[in-house]
């Protein structure tokens, strides 16, 4: 099939018959969606964030690295988004509510971003991984004790969604009720349904403000207190901005990572240690990052000047979505990219450049313990539905199995022969 080329006279807003971006996270076969887009448009394809709101989706690895690393040309700050500036997108709309400008580590650039990033990096640097593993193991065991007593469970709602929030609540100083409230806010934010997204963000912000005020008055041994003690003497607003997106995004993607790994262990014998599979929990989690990453699409960047990317004319103000999964697949096919890390494409999930994920180490510890504990404790576990019927629930940015219904017998030591 001939690949269409864009002439300099064409603008993103003038292109028609565009694929909704949501298809890349909800399709049973995302590879087909990417192949169709790439065949028609090349490595940078126009898509719809929602009806009437177009953006560029980056499908190529070279192009992806260019966008992620070049903060001077591709900004995270949506104040640079042309469709927000001209009123096409309003802060109260679906994607407008989620992508509206805000002061947070993932939403600003330059000096402000570097200041907030130092708070987060230094706080995570202080995390004792052995202590974190112990905390995670405790929460995993409590969650598994509850499901084992029932004999069946949905491993998404009763385990994968519970453990990361409980662990992160301990890290940041949230109590159990606050953690459950944060999970609800995160789910509504990612669904991006009209004003509900904005309301959820406001509720999440209020919860963080309350936590910071309590830690300012009575410091404790948690990440919020560590940020408040930072040598740069951050304000409460600084700490709120550093914490908010880190907590809400981190918990959502951690849930997706653990869930995809459990699905793989339950549906692919190569990863199932209970039936002779030789690949470890770490191998499984790495495979997930390369094949079904928790964030198939990263948050959009906004072009600061007219430029060319992958043969496409990108106008100042255009939204550019980094396609993490699409670029990973393209790298496998090409095999000649100088940025490619040989034999391991999972690194793409963590991003690159100034906005690379700051929580890679603790996120990996939590996920590895959660998957290992589940497979160790759930003896005789089996899906109660055919694997092919496991549907994903997706937002523009994330994708996760809707449920993993299983039945199992309580783990018992193997009988001696």
Coordinates of C-alpha atoms in Angstrom, one line a residue:
X1 CA 0.0 0.0 0.0
X2 CA 1.3 3.5 -0.9
X3 CA 2.0 5.7 2.1
X4 CA 0.4 9.1 1.9
X5 CA 2.5 12.2 2.3
X6 CA 1.5 15.4 3.8
X7 CA 2.1 18.6 1.8
X8 CA 3.1 21.8 3.5
X9 CA -0.3 23.3 2.8
X10 CA -2.1 20.6 4.9
X11 CA -2.8 21.2 8.6
X12 CA -3.7 18.7 11.3
X13 CA -7.1 20.2 11.7
X14 CA -7.9 19.8 8.0
X15 CA -7.2 16.1 7.9
X16 CA -10.3 13.9 7.9
X17 CA -11.4 10.3 8.4
X18 CA -9.1 9.9 11.4
X19 CA -8.8 6.9 13.7
X20 CA -9.8 7.6 17.4
X21 CA -6.7 7.1 19.6
X22 CA -8.8 5.0 22.0
X23 CA -8.7 2.2 19.5
X24 CA -5.0 1.7 20.3
X25 CA -5.9 0.9 24.0
X26 CA -9.2 -1.0 23.6
X27 CA -8.6 -3.1 20.5
X28 CA -8.2 -6.8 21.0
X29 CA -5.3 -6.5 18.5
X30 CA -3.6 -3.1 18.8
X31 CA -0.9 -4.2 16.4
X32 CA -3.5 -4.2 13.6
X33 CA -4.4 -0.6 14.5
X34 CA -0.8 0.5 14.3
X35 CA -0.2 -1.4 11.1
X36 CA -3.2 0.3 9.5
X37 CA -2.1 3.8 10.7
X38 CA 1.5 3.3 9.6
X39 CA 0.4 2.0 6.2
X40 CA -1.7 5.0 5.6
X41 CA 0.3 7.8 7.2
X42 CA 3.8 6.6 8.0
X43 CA 5.6 6.9 11.4
X44 CA 3.6 10.0 12.5
X45 CA -0.2 9.6 12.1
X46 CA -3.1 12.0 12.8
X47 CA -5.6 10.6 15.2
X48 CA -8.6 11.9 17.3
X49 CA -8.3 12.4 21.0
X50 CA -12.1 12.8 21.0
X51 CA -14.4 14.0 18.2
X52 CA -13.2 17.2 16.7
X53 CA -9.9 17.1 18.7
X54 CA -7.0 15.8 16.4
X55 CA -3.4 15.1 17.5
X56 CA -0.4 13.4 16.0
X57 CA 0.5 9.9 17.2
X58 CA 4.2 9.0 17.0
X59 CA 4.6 5.4 15.7
X60 CA 8.3 5.3 15.0
X61 CA 11.1 4.8 17.5
X62 CA 13.4 7.5 16.1
X63 CA 10.6 10.0 16.1
X64 CA 9.6 9.0 19.6
X65 CA 13.1 9.6 21.0
X66 CA 13.2 13.0 19.3
X67 CA 9.9 14.1 20.9
X68 CA 10.8 12.8 24.4
X69 CA 14.3 14.2 24.5
X70 CA 13.6 17.7 22.9
X71 CA 11.9 19.7 25.6
X72 CA 12.9 22.9 23.8
X73 CA 10.6 21.9 20.9
X74 CA 8.0 19.6 22.3
X75 CA 6.6 20.9 25.6
X76 CA 4.5 19.1 28.3
X77 CA 2.8 22.4 29.2
X78 CA -0.7 22.4 27.6
X79 CA -0.7 26.2 27.6
X80 CA 1.1 25.7 24.3
X81 CA -1.8 23.7 22.8
X82 CA -3.3 25.5 19.9
X83 CA -6.8 23.9 20.4
X84 CA -6.9 25.0 24.0
X85 CA -5.7 28.5 23.1
X86 CA -8.4 29.0 20.4
X87 CA -11.2 27.6 22.6
X88 CA -11.8 24.4 20.5
X89 CA -11.0 22.4 23.7
X90 CA -12.3 23.8 27.0
X91 CA -11.0 22.9 30.5
X92 CA -14.4 21.4 31.3
X93 CA -14.5 19.0 28.3
X94 CA -13.4 15.4 28.3
X95 CA -9.7 15.6 27.3
X96 CA -9.7 19.3 28.3
X97 CA -10.4 18.4 31.9
X98 CA -7.4 16.0 32.0
X99 CA -5.0 18.0 29.8
X100 CA -5.8 21.5 31.2
X101 CA -2.7 23.4 32.4
X102 CA -1.7 22.7 36.0
X103 CA 1.4 23.0 38.1
X104 CA 2.7 19.5 38.4
X105 CA 5.9 17.6 37.8
X106 CA 4.5 16.0 34.6
X107 CA 2.9 19.2 33.3
X108 CA 5.6 21.9 33.4
X109 CA 9.0 22.3 31.8
X110 CA 12.2 24.2 32.4
X111 CA 13.3 25.6 35.8
X112 CA 9.9 24.8 37.5
X113 CA 10.1 21.2 36.3
X114 CA 13.7 20.7 37.4
X115 CA 12.9 22.1 40.9
X116 CA 9.9 19.7 41.3
X117 CA 11.9 16.8 39.8
X118 CA 14.7 17.3 42.4
X119 CA 12.1 16.9 45.2
X120 CA 10.8 13.7 43.8
X121 CA 14.2 12.2 42.8
X122 CA 15.7 12.9 46.2
X123 CA 12.7 11.5 48.0
X124 CA 12.7 8.3 46.0
X125 CA 16.5 8.0 46.3
X126 CA 16.0 7.8 50.1
X127 CA 13.7 4.8 49.8
X128 CA 15.2 1.6 51.2
X129 CA 14.3 -1.1 48.7
X130 CA 14.5 -3.9 51.2
X131 CA 12.2 -2.1 53.5
X132 CA 9.8 -1.3 50.6
X133 CA 9.9 -5.0 49.6
X134 CA 8.9 -5.9 53.1
X135 CA 6.0 -3.5 53.2
X136 CA 4.8 -4.7 49.8
X137 CA 5.0 -8.3 51.0
X138 CA 2.9 -7.5 54.1
X139 CA 0.2 -5.9 52.0
X140 CA 0.2 -8.7 49.4
X141 CA -0.2 -11.3 52.2
X142 CA -3.1 -9.5 53.7
X143 CA -4.9 -9.2 50.4
X144 CA -4.2 -12.8 49.5
X145 CA -5.4 -14.0 52.9
X146 CA -8.7 -12.5 52.1
X147 CA -9.1 -14.0 48.7
X148 CA -7.8 -17.4 49.7
X149 CA -10.5 -17.6 52.3
X150 CA -13.1 -17.3 49.5
X151 CA -11.7 -19.8 47.1
X152 CA -12.2 -17.5 44.1
X153 CA -11.5 -13.9 43.3
X154 CA -11.1 -11.3 40.6
X155 CA -7.4 -10.7 40.8
X156 CA -7.8 -7.2 39.3
X157 CA -10.3 -5.6 41.7
X158 CA -9.3 -7.7 44.8
X159 CA -5.5 -7.8 44.4
X160 CA -3.9 -5.8 41.6
X161 CA -5.9 -2.7 42.3
X162 CA -5.5 -3.0 46.1
X163 CA -1.8 -3.7 46.6
X164 CA -0.2 -0.7 44.8
X165 CA -2.4 1.9 46.5
X166 CA -1.9 0.3 49.9
X167 CA 1.9 0.2 49.4
X168 CA 2.0 3.8 48.1
X169 CA -0.2 5.0 50.9
X170 CA 2.5 3.8 53.3
X171 CA 5.2 5.4 51.2
X172 CA 3.5 8.8 51.0
X173 CA 1.8 8.7 54.4
X174 CA -1.8 8.2 53.4
X175 CA -4.1 6.1 55.6
X176 CA -6.3 3.3 54.2
X177 CA -9.4 5.4 53.7
X178 CA -7.4 8.1 51.9
X179 CA -5.8 5.5 49.7
X180 CA -9.2 4.1 48.7
X181 CA -10.4 7.6 47.9
X182 CA -7.3 8.3 45.8
X183 CA -7.9 5.2 43.8
X184 CA -11.4 6.4 43.0
X185 CA -10.2 9.8 41.9
X186 CA -7.5 8.2 39.7
X187 CA -10.1 6.0 38.0
X188 CA -12.3 9.0 37.2
X189 CA -9.4 11.1 36.0
X190 CA -8.3 8.4 33.5
X191 CA -11.8 7.9 32.2
X192 CA -11.9 11.6 31.2
X193 CA -15.7 11.8 31.1
X194 CA -16.5 15.5 30.8
X195 CA -16.5 17.5 34.0
X196 CA -16.0 14.3 36.1
X197 CA -12.2 14.4 35.2
X198 CA -11.9 17.9 36.5
X199 CA -13.9 17.2 39.7
X200 CA -11.7 14.1 40.4
X201 CA -8.5 16.1 40.0
X202 CA -9.9 18.8 42.4
X203 CA -10.8 16.0 44.9
X204 CA -7.3 14.5 44.5
X205 CA -5.7 17.8 45.0
X206 CA -7.7 18.5 48.2
X207 CA -6.6 15.2 49.6
X208 CA -2.9 15.9 48.9
X209 CA -3.3 19.4 50.5
X210 CA -4.7 17.9 53.6
X211 CA -1.9 15.4 53.8
X212 CA 0.8 18.0 53.4
X213 CA -0.7 20.2 56.1
X214 CA -0.7 17.3 58.5
X215 CA 2.9 16.4 57.7
X216 CA 4.0 20.1 58.0
X217 CA 2.5 20.1 61.5
X218 CA 3.7 16.6 62.5
X219 CA 6.5 15.2 60.3
X220 CA 6.8 11.4 59.9
X221 CA 8.9 8.8 58.1
X222 CA 7.3 9.1 54.7
X223 CA 8.0 10.6 51.3
X224 CA 5.8 13.7 51.9
X225 CA 7.8 14.5 55.0
X226 CA 11.0 13.9 53.2
X227 CA 10.0 16.4 50.5
X228 CA 9.1 19.0 53.1
X229 CA 12.5 18.5 54.7
X230 CA 14.3 19.1 51.4
X231 CA 17.3 21.5 51.5
X232 CA 15.6 23.7 48.9
X233 CA 13.0 24.7 51.4
X234 CA 9.9 23.9 49.2
X235 CA 6.6 25.5 49.8
X236 CA 3.4 23.5 50.4
X237 CA 2.5 24.3 46.8
X238 CA 5.8 22.8 45.6
X239 CA 5.3 19.6 47.5
X240 CA 1.6 19.3 46.3
X241 CA 2.8 19.8 42.7
X242 CA 5.5 17.2 43.1
X243 CA 3.3 14.6 44.8
X244 CA 0.0 14.8 43.0
X245 CA 0.8 13.5 39.6
X246 CA 3.4 11.1 40.9
X247 CA 0.9 9.4 43.2
X248 CA -2.1 9.3 40.8
X249 CA -0.2 8.3 37.7
X250 CA 2.1 5.9 39.5
X251 CA -0.7 4.0 41.1
X252 CA -2.7 3.6 37.9
X253 CA 0.2 2.3 35.9
X254 CA 1.4 0.0 38.6
X255 CA -2.0 -1.6 38.7
X256 CA -1.9 -2.1 34.9
X257 CA 1.7 -3.6 35.0
X258 CA 0.8 -6.1 37.8
X259 CA -2.5 -7.1 36.1
X260 CA -0.9 -7.7 32.7
X261 CA 1.8 -9.8 34.3
X262 CA -0.7 -11.9 36.2
X263 CA -2.7 -12.4 33.0
X264 CA 0.4 -13.5 31.2
X265 CA 1.2 -16.0 34.0
X266 CA -2.3 -17.4 33.8
X267 CA -2.6 -17.7 30.0
X268 CA 0.9 -18.4 28.6
X269 CA 2.6 -21.6 29.8
X270 CA 6.1 -20.2 29.1
X271 CA 5.5 -17.8 32.0
X272 CA 3.7 -20.2 34.3
X273 CA 6.1 -21.6 36.9
X274 CA 3.4 -23.9 38.2
X275 CA 3.3 -25.9 35.0
X276 CA 7.0 -26.0 34.2
X277 CA 7.6 -22.5 32.9
X278 CA 11.1 -21.3 33.5
X279 CA 10.7 -17.6 33.2
X280 CA 10.7 -15.6 36.5
X281 CA 8.4 -12.9 37.7
X282 CA 11.1 -10.4 36.6
X283 CA 11.1 -11.9 33.2
X284 CA 7.3 -11.7 33.0
X285 CA 7.3 -8.1 34.0
X286 CA 9.9 -7.2 31.5
X287 CA 7.9 -9.0 28.8
X288 CA 4.8 -7.0 29.7
X289 CA 6.7 -3.7 29.3
X290 CA 7.8 -4.7 25.8
X291 CA 4.5 -6.3 24.6
X292 CA 1.6 -4.8 26.5
X293 CA 3.0 -1.8 28.5
X294 CA 0.7 -0.3 31.1
X295 CA 0.9 3.1 29.3
X296 CA 0.7 2.3 25.5
X297 CA 0.6 6.1 24.9
X298 CA 2.4 8.7 26.9
X299 CA 0.9 12.1 27.8
X300 CA 1.0 14.5 24.8
X301 CA 3.6 17.1 24.0
X302 CA 2.8 20.4 22.3
X303 CA 5.0 21.8 19.5
X304 CA 6.5 25.1 20.3
X305 CA 7.4 25.9 16.7
X306 CA 6.7 24.6 13.2
X307 CA 8.8 21.5 12.5
X308 CA 9.0 18.3 10.6
X309 CA 8.8 14.9 12.2
X310 CA 8.8 11.6 10.3
X311 CA 8.1 13.4 7.1
X312 CA 5.1 15.2 8.6
X313 CA 4.6 19.0 8.9
X314 CA 4.0 19.6 12.6
X315 CA 2.6 23.1 13.3
X316 CA 3.3 25.1 16.4
X317 CA 0.5 24.3 18.9
X318 CA -0.1 20.8 17.6
X319 CA -0.5 18.0 20.1
X320 CA 1.9 15.1 19.7
X321 CA 1.3 11.8 21.5
X322 CA 4.3 9.5 22.1
X323 CA 3.1 6.0 21.0
X324 CA 5.2 3.8 23.4
X325 CA 3.8 0.5 22.3
X326 CA 3.7 1.5 18.6
X327 CA 7.3 2.6 18.7
X328 CA 8.4 -0.6 20.4
X329 CA 6.8 -2.7 17.7
X330 CA 8.3 -0.5 15.0
X331 CA 11.8 -1.0 16.5
X332 CA 11.4 -4.8 16.4
X333 CA 10.6 -4.6 12.8
X334 CA 13.3 -2.2 11.8
X335 CA 16.2 -3.5 13.9
X336 CA 18.6 -0.7 12.7
X337 CA 17.8 2.1 15.1
X338 CA 20.9 3.5 16.8
X339 CA 18.8 4.3 20.0
X340 CA 17.7 0.7 20.3
X341 CA 18.8 -1.2 23.4
X342 CA 19.7 -4.6 22.1
X343 CA 17.3 -7.3 23.2
X344 CA 15.3 -5.1 25.5
X345 CA 12.6 -2.7 24.4
X346 CA 10.9 -2.5 27.8
X347 CA 12.9 0.7 28.6
X348 CA 10.6 2.6 26.3
X349 CA 7.9 2.4 29.0
X350 CA 10.0 4.5 31.4
X351 CA 10.3 7.3 28.9
X352 CA 13.4 9.4 28.1
X353 CA 14.6 12.9 28.5
X354 CA 13.5 15.4 31.3
X355 CA 10.2 13.7 31.9
X356 CA 11.5 10.1 32.2
X357 CA 9.7 8.2 35.0
X358 CA 11.2 9.1 38.4
X359 CA 9.9 6.0 40.2
X360 CA 11.4 3.2 38.1
X361 CA 13.2 1.5 41.1
X362 CA 10.3 1.5 43.6
X363 CA 7.8 0.6 40.9
X364 CA 9.8 -2.4 39.9
X365 CA 10.2 -3.6 43.5
X366 CA 6.4 -3.4 44.2
X367 CA 5.5 -5.2 40.9
X368 CA 8.0 -8.0 41.4
X369 CA 6.9 -8.7 44.9
X370 CA 3.2 -8.5 44.0
X371 CA 3.5 -11.0 41.1
X372 CA 5.8 -13.3 43.0
X373 CA 3.6 -13.5 46.1
X374 CA 0.5 -14.1 44.1
X375 CA 1.9 -17.0 42.2
X376 CA 3.6 -18.4 45.3
X377 CA 0.4 -18.3 47.4
X378 CA -2.3 -19.2 44.9
X379 CA -1.8 -22.9 44.4
X380 CA -4.0 -24.5 41.7
X381 CA -5.2 -21.1 40.5
X382 CA -7.0 -21.2 37.1
X383 CA -9.1 -18.7 35.1
X384 CA -12.8 -19.4 35.3
X385 CA -13.4 -17.9 31.8
X386 CA -11.6 -18.6 28.5
X387 CA -8.5 -16.5 28.1
X388 CA -9.8 -15.1 24.7
X389 CA -12.7 -13.5 26.5
X390 CA -10.5 -11.3 28.8
X391 CA -11.4 -7.8 27.6
X392 CA -9.3 -4.7 28.3
X393 CA -10.6 -1.4 29.6
X394 CA -8.7 1.5 28.2
X395 CA -8.3 5.2 28.4
X396 CA -6.4 7.3 25.8
X397 CA -3.2 6.5 27.7
X398 CA -3.6 3.2 29.5
X399 CA -4.9 -0.3 29.0
X400 CA -5.6 -3.0 31.6
X401 CA -7.6 -6.3 31.7
X402 CA -11.1 -5.5 33.0
X403 CA -11.0 -8.6 35.2
X404 CA -9.1 -11.8 36.0
X405 CA -11.7 -14.1 37.5
X406 CA -10.0 -17.2 39.1
X407 CA -10.7 -20.2 41.2
X408 CA -8.1 -21.8 43.4
X409 CA -7.4 -24.2 46.2
X410 CA -5.5 -22.8 49.2
X411 CA -1.8 -23.3 48.8
X412 CA -0.5 -26.3 50.7
X413 CA 3.0 -27.8 50.9
X414 CA 3.6 -30.6 48.4
X415 CA 3.0 -34.1 49.8
X416 CA 6.2 -36.0 50.4
X417 CA 6.6 -39.1 48.2

